[in-house]
Short mmCIF file of C-alpha atoms in Angstrom, two decimals:
data_model
loop_
_atom_site.label_atom_id
_atom_site.label_comp_id
_atom_site.label_asym_id
_atom_site.label_seq_id
_atom_site.Cartn_x
_atom_site.Cartn_y
_atom_site.Cartn_z
CA MET E 14 177.45 261.82 162.60
CA ILE E 15 180.31 263.32 160.56
CA GLU E 16 180.44 260.58 157.98
CA GLU E 17 176.86 261.14 157.54
CA LEU E 18 176.95 264.68 156.95
CA VAL E 19 179.98 264.42 154.45
CA ALA E 20 178.38 261.87 152.35
CA GLU E 21 175.47 264.36 151.86
CA VAL E 22 177.58 266.65 149.78
CA THR E 23 180.30 266.11 146.83
CA GLU E 24 182.50 269.13 148.39
CA CYS E 25 183.47 269.45 152.02
CA ASP E 26 186.01 271.38 154.06
CA PHE E 27 187.22 271.09 157.70
CA LYS E 28 188.11 273.86 159.96
CA VAL E 29 189.51 273.26 163.81
CA ALA E 30 188.25 276.59 164.63
CA LEU E 31 187.07 279.80 163.08
CA GLU E 32 189.40 281.98 161.65
CA THR E 33 188.34 285.66 162.36
CA ARG E 34 191.72 287.36 161.87
CA LYS E 35 191.97 286.00 158.31
CA PRO E 36 188.77 284.82 157.09
CA LYS E 37 189.40 284.74 153.64
CA SER E 38 190.69 281.17 154.60
CA TRP E 39 187.25 279.80 154.56
CA LEU E 40 185.22 282.57 153.03
CA LYS E 41 186.84 281.76 149.62
CA SER E 42 185.43 278.46 149.90
CA ILE E 43 181.88 279.83 150.08
CA SER E 44 182.41 281.69 146.89
CA ALA E 45 183.65 278.56 145.25
CA TYR E 46 180.97 276.31 146.42
CA ALA E 47 178.33 278.98 145.27
CA ASN E 48 179.94 279.29 141.88
CA SER E 49 179.86 275.52 141.35
CA ILE E 50 177.60 272.84 142.92
CA GLY E 51 177.46 273.79 146.52
CA GLY E 52 179.30 272.29 149.40
CA MET E 53 179.54 272.12 153.33
CA LEU E 54 182.19 273.74 155.87
CA LEU E 55 182.56 271.95 159.12
CA PHE E 56 183.82 274.26 162.08
CA GLY E 57 185.38 272.24 165.20
CA VAL E 58 186.40 269.43 163.21
CA ASP E 59 189.86 268.61 162.02
CA ASN E 60 191.21 267.04 158.69
CA ASP E 61 191.08 263.54 160.06
CA LYS E 62 187.43 264.16 160.90
CA HIS E 63 188.02 264.19 164.57
CA ILE E 64 185.83 266.30 166.51
CA VAL E 65 187.51 269.02 168.46
CA GLY E 66 184.67 271.42 169.17
CA LEU E 67 184.29 275.00 169.54
CA ASP E 68 184.30 276.96 172.67
CA ASN E 69 181.54 279.53 172.15
CA VAL E 70 179.32 278.25 169.39
CA GLN E 71 176.59 280.95 169.45
CA SER E 72 179.29 283.76 168.99
CA ASP E 73 181.07 281.72 166.24
CA ALA E 74 177.75 281.39 164.37
CA GLU E 75 177.12 284.97 164.56
CA ILE E 76 180.65 286.09 163.28
CA ILE E 77 180.07 283.64 160.32
CA SER E 78 176.76 284.97 159.44
CA ARG E 79 177.92 288.43 159.41
CA LEU E 80 181.14 288.09 157.53
CA ILE E 81 179.22 286.08 154.68
CA LYS E 82 176.97 288.93 154.40
CA GLU E 83 179.74 291.70 154.34
CA ARG E 84 182.22 289.93 152.24
CA ILE E 85 180.85 287.63 149.78
CA THR E 86 178.67 289.53 146.86
CA PRO E 87 175.95 288.72 145.78
CA LEU E 88 174.82 287.16 148.92
CA PRO E 89 174.62 283.21 148.43
CA HIS E 90 172.02 281.05 149.74
CA PHE E 91 173.31 279.07 153.03
CA VAL E 92 172.09 277.19 156.05
CA LEU E 93 174.05 277.55 159.15
CA SER E 94 173.23 274.78 161.97
CA ALA E 95 174.91 274.10 165.35
CA MET E 96 175.29 270.61 166.39
CA LYS E 97 176.70 268.28 169.38
CA GLU E 98 178.48 265.38 169.39
CA ASP E 99 180.34 263.63 172.27
CA GLY E 100 179.56 266.55 174.30
CA LYS E 101 181.49 268.81 171.88
CA ASP E 102 179.77 271.92 169.63
CA ILE E 103 180.41 272.09 166.04
CA LEU E 104 178.82 274.32 163.13
CA CYS E 105 177.77 273.02 160.03
CA LEU E 106 177.80 275.36 157.11
CA LYS E 107 175.94 274.55 154.09
CA VAL E 108 176.14 276.39 150.87
CA LEU E 109 173.89 275.67 148.12
CA ALA E 110 174.74 276.05 144.38
CA GLY E 111 173.98 279.71 143.23
CA ARG E 112 172.04 281.02 140.23
CA SER E 113 173.30 284.53 140.39
CA THR E 114 176.94 283.78 139.38
CA PRO E 115 179.77 284.71 139.92
CA TYR E 116 179.81 285.13 143.80
CA TYR E 117 182.81 287.08 144.57
CA TYR E 118 184.89 287.27 147.77
CA ARG E 119 185.19 291.26 148.30
CA ALA E 120 187.08 292.67 151.10
CA ASP E 121 190.87 293.99 151.46
CA GLY E 122 190.67 296.14 148.33
CA ILE E 123 190.14 293.13 146.05
CA MET E 124 187.19 291.10 144.55
CA GLU E 125 187.98 287.54 143.42
CA GLY E 126 185.67 284.82 142.30
CA TYR E 127 186.88 281.31 143.16
CA ILE E 128 186.07 277.67 142.14
CA ARG E 129 186.59 274.32 143.44
CA VAL E 130 189.64 272.16 141.86
CA GLY E 131 190.18 268.99 143.85
CA ASN E 132 190.12 269.70 147.36
CA GLU E 133 190.87 273.50 146.81
CA SER E 134 189.35 276.90 146.37
CA ILE E 135 191.46 278.70 143.46
CA ILE E 136 190.78 281.98 141.97
CA ALA E 137 188.81 281.26 138.78
CA PRO E 138 190.61 281.80 135.48
CA ASP E 139 189.31 284.32 133.12
CA TYR E 140 187.72 281.96 131.01
CA ILE E 141 185.57 280.12 133.81
CA LEU E 142 184.59 283.77 135.25
CA ASN E 143 183.30 284.70 131.66
CA GLU E 144 181.12 281.66 131.70
CA LEU E 145 180.03 282.19 134.99
CA ILE E 146 179.09 285.68 134.05
CA LEU E 147 176.80 284.40 131.16
CA LYS E 148 175.24 281.54 133.36
CA GLY E 149 174.24 284.48 135.93
CA MET E 150 172.67 286.30 133.11
CA ASN E 151 170.94 283.33 131.83
CA HIS E 152 172.82 283.77 128.57
CA SER E 153 174.92 281.12 126.62
CA PHE E 154 178.08 281.89 124.40
CA ASP E 155 176.50 280.63 121.25
CA ALA E 156 173.45 282.93 121.69
CA ILE E 157 175.39 285.98 121.85
CA VAL E 158 174.87 288.30 118.86
CA THR E 159 178.37 289.09 117.15
CA ASP E 160 179.15 292.10 114.89
CA ALA E 161 179.49 289.51 111.48
CA ARG E 162 176.62 290.02 109.11
CA LYS E 163 174.90 287.15 107.53
CA THR E 164 175.36 288.53 103.92
CA ASP E 165 179.07 288.59 104.14
CA TYR E 166 179.22 284.66 104.36
CA SER E 167 177.96 281.45 102.91
CA PHE E 168 175.97 278.55 104.55
CA THR E 169 175.95 276.07 101.71
CA LEU E 170 177.10 272.90 103.75
CA LEU E 171 174.51 273.79 106.38
CA GLU E 172 171.35 274.32 104.20
CA ALA E 173 172.52 271.18 102.10
CA THR E 174 172.99 268.99 105.26
CA TYR E 175 169.71 270.19 106.34
CA LEU E 176 167.90 269.01 103.41
CA GLU E 177 169.49 265.73 103.25
CA GLN E 178 168.59 264.92 107.18
CA THR E 179 165.38 266.22 107.10
CA GLY E 180 163.84 266.40 103.75
CA ILE E 181 162.95 270.13 104.36
CA HIS E 182 164.76 273.22 102.83
CA PHE E 183 166.34 275.59 104.85
CA GLU E 184 164.50 278.87 104.89
CA SER E 185 165.62 282.39 105.36
CA SER E 186 163.44 282.93 108.31
CA ASP E 187 164.95 279.87 110.16
CA TYR E 188 168.21 281.56 110.70
CA VAL E 189 166.19 284.00 113.15
CA SER E 190 164.01 281.25 114.38
CA PHE E 191 166.86 278.84 115.16
CA GLY E 192 168.89 281.50 116.84
CA LEU E 193 171.64 281.83 114.36
CA ALA E 194 171.05 285.37 113.46
CA ASP E 195 168.88 288.26 114.80
CA LYS E 196 166.20 290.39 112.90
CA ASN E 197 168.50 292.62 111.59
CA GLY E 198 170.71 289.94 110.00
CA VAL E 199 173.60 290.08 112.39
CA LEU E 200 175.06 286.39 113.20
CA THR E 201 175.12 284.85 116.63
CA ASN E 202 178.24 282.95 117.59
CA ALA E 203 176.22 279.80 116.63
CA GLY E 204 175.89 281.32 113.26
CA LYS E 205 179.31 282.17 112.66
CA LEU E 206 180.00 278.44 113.74
CA MET E 207 177.88 277.14 111.23
CA ALA E 208 179.21 279.25 108.33
CA ASP E 209 181.09 277.81 105.57
CA GLN E 210 184.02 280.03 106.42
CA TYR E 211 186.53 279.69 109.11
CA ILE E 212 185.48 282.64 111.19
CA VAL E 213 185.55 281.13 114.92
CA HIS E 214 189.32 280.55 115.45
CA ASN E 215 188.50 277.82 118.25
CA SER E 216 186.63 275.89 116.23
CA ARG E 217 189.21 273.38 115.42
CA ILE E 218 189.64 269.41 115.73
CA PHE E 219 193.09 268.23 115.88
CA CYS E 220 193.29 264.32 115.24
CA THR E 221 196.23 261.99 115.52
CA ARG E 222 196.83 258.19 115.09
CA TRP E 223 199.88 257.10 117.33
CA ASN E 224 201.90 254.40 116.86
CA GLY E 225 201.69 252.41 120.32
CA LEU E 226 199.97 253.14 123.55
CA GLU E 227 201.21 256.71 124.41
CA LYS E 228 201.73 260.03 122.79
CA GLY E 229 205.27 260.89 121.28
CA SER E 230 206.55 263.15 118.26
CA ILE E 231 204.42 264.12 115.66
CA PHE E 232 207.01 263.84 113.18
CA ASP E 233 208.45 260.21 114.71
CA ASP E 234 205.38 258.52 116.32
CA ALA E 235 202.20 259.75 114.44
CA LEU E 236 200.99 257.33 112.02
CA ASP E 237 198.42 259.72 110.67
CA ASP E 238 197.98 263.49 111.64
CA LYS E 239 195.00 265.56 110.43
CA GLU E 240 193.96 269.43 111.62
CA TYR E 241 190.26 270.51 110.77
CA GLU E 242 188.78 273.83 111.25
CA GLY E 243 185.53 275.69 110.40
CA ASN E 244 182.00 274.66 109.93
CA LEU E 245 180.94 272.16 112.99
CA ILE E 246 179.10 270.11 110.44
CA SER E 247 182.44 269.67 108.46
CA LEU E 248 184.29 269.08 111.77
CA LEU E 249 181.89 266.24 112.62
CA ARG E 250 182.08 264.33 109.21
CA ASN E 251 186.03 264.95 108.85
CA SER E 252 186.69 263.68 112.38
CA SER E 253 184.31 260.73 112.18
CA ASP E 254 186.05 259.82 108.81
CA PHE E 255 189.49 259.97 110.38
CA VAL E 256 188.44 257.48 113.37
CA ARG E 257 187.06 255.32 110.69
CA ASN E 258 190.01 255.25 108.29
CA ASN E 259 192.32 254.67 111.10
CA SER E 260 190.16 251.49 112.67
CA LYS E 261 190.14 248.29 111.50
CA VAL E 262 187.00 245.54 111.27
CA ARG E 263 188.22 242.21 112.11
CA PHE E 264 186.10 239.05 111.77
CA VAL E 265 185.75 235.52 113.69
CA LYS E 266 184.79 232.63 111.72
CA GLU E 267 181.83 230.82 113.38
CA ALA E 268 180.34 227.36 112.42
CA GLN E 269 178.08 228.97 109.70
CA TYR E 270 178.76 232.38 109.24
CA ARG E 271 181.45 235.19 109.87
CA VAL E 272 181.04 237.73 112.85
CA ASP E 273 182.50 241.17 111.77
CA LYS E 274 184.40 242.72 115.06
CA PRO E 275 185.04 246.57 114.51
CA ASP E 276 187.30 248.22 117.05
CA TYR E 277 184.93 250.80 117.83
CA ALA E 278 181.04 251.29 117.40
CA ASP E 279 180.41 254.08 114.98
CA ARG E 280 177.58 255.31 116.95
CA ALA E 281 179.60 255.55 119.94
CA VAL E 282 182.26 257.53 118.25
CA ASN E 283 179.73 259.74 116.54
CA GLU E 284 177.99 260.39 119.84
CA ALA E 285 181.19 261.26 121.51
CA ILE E 286 182.45 263.76 118.74
CA VAL E 287 178.97 265.45 118.71
CA ASN E 288 178.94 265.79 122.51
CA ALA E 289 182.58 267.43 122.39
CA LEU E 290 181.09 269.89 119.52
CA ILE E 291 178.08 270.98 121.42
CA HIS E 292 179.31 271.18 124.92
CA ARG E 293 182.77 272.39 124.57
CA ASP E 294 183.79 276.00 125.91
CA TYR E 295 184.42 278.25 122.92
CA VAL E 296 185.38 281.21 125.28
CA LEU E 297 188.83 279.42 125.92
CA LEU E 298 191.02 281.26 123.57
CA GLY E 299 193.65 279.05 121.90
CA SER E 300 191.76 275.87 122.52
CA GLU E 301 190.65 273.02 120.17
CA ILE E 302 189.12 269.55 120.39
CA HIS E 303 191.58 266.64 120.51
CA ILE E 304 191.18 263.27 119.28
CA ASP E 305 193.86 260.73 120.01
CA MET E 306 193.86 257.21 118.72
CA TYR E 307 196.35 254.65 120.25
CA ASP E 308 196.55 250.98 119.68
CA ASP E 309 194.30 250.14 122.77
CA ARG E 310 191.85 253.04 122.90
CA LEU E 311 190.66 256.39 121.41
CA GLU E 312 190.45 259.39 123.39
CA ILE E 313 188.26 262.65 122.80
CA GLN E 314 189.07 265.48 124.80
CA SER E 315 187.29 268.71 124.60
CA PRO E 316 187.61 272.29 126.33
CA GLY E 317 185.46 272.89 129.21
CA GLY E 318 184.27 270.80 132.03
CA MET E 319 180.76 269.77 133.09
CA TYR E 320 178.56 272.73 132.65
CA ASP E 321 176.84 272.28 136.13
CA GLY E 322 180.43 272.22 137.71
CA ARG E 323 180.50 268.47 138.81
CA ALA E 324 183.12 266.09 137.71
CA ILE E 325 181.78 263.59 135.52
CA GLN E 326 183.68 260.59 137.43
CA ASP E 327 181.67 261.22 140.34
CA ARG E 328 178.20 260.70 139.11
CA ASP E 329 176.17 257.84 137.63
CA ILE E 330 176.39 258.35 133.66
CA ARG E 331 172.80 256.99 132.99
CA THR E 332 171.28 259.75 135.55
CA VAL E 333 173.20 262.77 133.96
CA GLY E 334 170.68 265.52 133.36
CA SER E 335 170.83 267.52 130.16
CA ALA E 336 172.68 270.81 130.87
CA ARG E 337 173.81 272.39 127.70
CA ARG E 338 176.70 275.13 127.43
CA ASN E 339 175.65 275.62 123.77
CA PRO E 340 171.62 275.16 123.76
CA VAL E 341 171.43 277.01 120.31
CA ILE E 342 173.95 274.46 118.59
CA ALA E 343 172.36 271.50 120.70
CA ASP E 344 168.72 272.21 119.30
CA LEU E 345 170.16 272.72 115.64
CA PHE E 346 172.06 269.53 115.89
CA HIS E 347 168.87 267.83 117.20
CA ARG E 348 166.97 268.97 114.28
CA MET E 349 169.38 267.55 111.88
CA LYS E 350 169.19 264.27 113.87
CA PHE E 351 172.74 264.15 114.99
CA MET E 352 171.73 263.92 118.61
CA GLU E 353 168.76 263.47 120.91
CA ARG E 354 167.22 266.17 122.49
CA ARG E 355 166.93 264.42 125.99
CA GLY E 356 170.54 264.46 126.50
CA SER E 357 171.21 260.87 126.63
CA GLY E 358 174.42 260.91 124.57
CA LEU E 359 176.71 259.61 127.38
CA SER E 360 174.28 256.49 127.81
CA LYS E 361 174.20 255.92 124.08
CA ILE E 362 177.98 255.74 124.34
CA LEU E 363 177.92 253.18 126.65
CA SER E 364 175.03 251.24 125.14
CA GLU E 365 176.21 251.28 121.72
CA SER E 366 179.86 249.94 122.85
CA ALA E 367 178.21 247.17 124.69
CA LYS E 368 176.46 245.78 121.67
CA LEU E 369 180.14 245.15 119.99
CA PRO E 370 181.37 241.66 119.49
CA GLY E 371 183.91 240.64 122.20
CA TYR E 372 182.69 243.23 124.58
CA THR E 373 183.24 243.12 128.07
CA GLU E 374 182.73 245.21 131.23
CA HIS E 375 186.46 245.56 131.13
CA LEU E 376 186.29 247.34 127.81
CA ARG E 377 183.45 249.78 129.08
CA PRO E 378 183.81 253.61 128.09
CA GLU E 379 185.15 255.92 130.63
CA PHE E 380 184.55 259.66 131.29
CA PHE E 381 186.52 262.16 132.94
CA SER E 382 186.23 265.82 133.79
CA THR E 383 188.05 268.88 135.43
CA PRO E 384 186.77 272.56 135.36
CA SER E 385 188.86 273.06 132.21
CA ASP E 386 188.01 269.94 130.09
CA PHE E 387 185.98 266.78 129.26
CA ARG E 388 187.40 263.51 128.17
CA VAL E 389 185.97 260.33 126.84
CA VAL E 390 187.91 257.17 126.40
CA LEU E 391 186.75 254.45 124.18
CA LYS E 392 188.52 251.12 124.23
CA ASN E 393 189.47 248.96 121.21
CA VAL E 394 187.45 245.77 121.60
CA ASN E 395 189.95 244.13 119.50
CA TYR E 396 193.27 244.96 121.00
CA SER E 397 193.62 241.79 122.99
CA LEU E 398 193.11 239.90 119.59
CA GLN E 399 196.12 241.30 117.62
CA GLY E 400 198.80 238.65 116.99
CA THR E 401 197.14 235.71 118.57
CA ASN E 402 199.89 232.92 118.29
CA GLN E 403 201.42 230.48 120.67
CA GLN E 404 203.70 233.15 122.11
CA ASP E 405 201.10 235.41 122.61
CA ASN E 406 199.08 232.64 124.47
CA GLN E 407 202.24 232.17 126.60
CA GLN E 408 202.46 235.65 127.54
CA ASP E 409 198.67 235.67 128.11
CA ASN E 410 199.08 232.95 130.56
CA GLN E 411 202.04 234.56 132.25
CA GLN E 412 199.76 237.61 132.65
CA ASP E 413 197.13 235.89 134.06
CA ASN E 414 199.14 234.17 136.47
CA GLN E 415 200.69 237.72 137.55
CA GLN E 416 196.97 239.07 137.81
CA ASP E 417 196.17 236.18 140.18
CA ASN E 418 199.35 236.97 142.34
CA GLN E 419 198.41 240.63 142.41
CA GLN E 420 194.91 240.28 143.29
CA GLU E 421 195.95 237.76 146.17
CA MET E 422 198.21 240.53 147.41
CA ILE E 423 195.34 243.32 147.16
CA LEU E 424 193.11 240.86 149.43
CA ARG E 425 195.79 240.58 152.05
CA PHE E 426 196.26 244.14 152.31
CA CYS E 427 192.66 245.04 152.39
CA ALA E 428 191.79 242.89 155.33
CA ILE E 429 191.26 246.26 156.88
CA PRO E 430 189.84 249.23 154.47
CA GLN E 431 192.47 250.92 152.37
CA GLY E 432 192.29 253.74 150.11
CA ARG E 433 192.66 253.39 146.32
CA LYS E 434 196.32 255.20 146.19
CA GLU E 435 197.64 253.23 149.05
CA ILE E 436 196.62 249.79 147.48
CA ALA E 437 198.29 250.91 144.30
CA GLU E 438 201.57 251.87 146.12
CA HIS E 439 201.39 248.64 148.15
CA CYS E 440 201.59 246.69 144.85
CA GLY E 441 204.28 249.16 143.28
CA TYR E 442 202.14 250.96 140.88
CA LYS E 443 202.21 254.67 140.17
CA ASP E 444 199.43 254.65 137.51
CA ILE E 445 196.56 254.59 139.63
CA ARG E 446 193.89 254.71 136.73
CA HIS E 447 195.60 251.69 134.90
CA PHE E 448 195.96 249.93 138.33
CA SER E 449 192.45 250.24 139.02
CA ALA E 450 191.06 249.25 135.53
CA TYR E 451 193.13 246.15 135.63
CA PHE E 452 193.36 244.96 139.40
CA LEU E 453 190.56 246.71 141.33
CA LYS E 454 187.55 246.42 138.80
CA PRO E 455 187.92 242.63 138.36
CA LEU E 456 187.96 242.01 142.30
CA LEU E 457 184.90 244.54 142.78
CA GLU E 458 182.72 242.91 140.08
CA SER E 459 183.71 239.26 141.48
CA GLY E 460 182.48 240.38 144.89
CA LYS E 461 185.94 239.48 146.53
CA LEU E 462 186.45 243.38 147.33
CA GLN E 463 183.78 245.79 148.49
CA MET E 464 183.55 249.58 148.68
CA THR E 465 182.98 251.33 152.06
CA ILE E 466 180.84 254.06 150.40
CA PRO E 467 179.06 252.07 147.72
CA ASP E 468 176.52 254.71 146.89
CA LYS E 469 179.39 257.19 145.90
CA PRO E 470 181.80 254.94 144.05
CA ASN E 471 184.31 258.25 143.19
CA SER E 472 184.33 259.59 146.66
CA ARG E 473 187.62 261.01 147.81
CA ASN E 474 186.87 259.18 151.14
CA GLN E 475 186.35 255.98 149.25
CA LYS E 476 187.88 252.70 150.64
CA TYR E 477 188.26 249.24 149.70
CA VAL E 478 187.96 246.09 152.16
CA ALA E 479 188.19 242.45 151.22
CA VAL E 480 185.17 240.19 151.76
#
């Protein structure tokens, strides 16, 4: 029963008993759940999911309800249920994602809002708290009216691009109807981001082409390094050009013709940069988008995690809904045909990359998010083709033999279910992400290895077992 309950939610905490002297230890989790995607607390269960039971489940239930009403504001939507397993009583407290964010813990002379980071509930940083306030007011950063007057700035690039992309002139009334200014001619944040001048100091992209597979010193290890700032259209064009200029198009000779093989799909790169521009958190001061190019991959990192609070790596990319942090900017980009309104950008990145000659599932783009950032990783499909001589082939054969031996070790170790971290440590690897991509994925795809929770591939309780 415990496994079934845990499988229903993304976030879950276990409490052996109800703490009444220091209730903040569990009330802060309720604040964090309500401020994000919801979650569940199980009372009478230890961290190993063993049922300990509660002595007086009715009294504990009354105390839980009372303390939530007294110390969490506004009152979140929760469901408290008593259950019995193996003759022992437990309490299941489900907290739903709230609409009136932020939800605060209020007691002991303090008022604090919490969020989830990993398996912990921590005090929300100021920039996340500000975003929660906007979300609770049903406002967005880009729609907020500023103190900048439209007449003090120019919009040549916006108007020229709009005409080029749509064939329609950008009228003065469009600034109001598109949400770039109010009726008094005062710009919104979206309007400031579209001005020719650099007036939103977080509107920047740092681009670097590194020499090798890891970051180093800008002065010694960067083959190319650019910083762009200002208008979002110029950021999109300049950063796309940077990637294109630092990529190569190789070719393979076939019997009758030649097949061009670009490192990356242009459309996938464009979608990833557009996604970063319209979904990034502009409230986070001193932040910018980073594009880092390595020999084997391209990484695009933007400030601000998923708008609904859920980690992207815990979700099916093809079913992610459209929840936009900056809807005014998103609408304008859609009108200029830089993106689709239905929110299919991530799926487009996958599908466009899959069209590349030489593409395999091993080269599938990856997506990662935390509460403070979002990262897209595109793989260079030509990386394995560089320097294909006899020595390289010998090295490839050695690597293939090494991989076969490693896979056999994994399958023997997974005769009983094992976690990803335990498998990597058993094989002597510290970089779990690299280990998973090069060893676990091929075994899963071949059917030699299976997940114990296949419906939730990124569950923290996920284990792997040999078939």
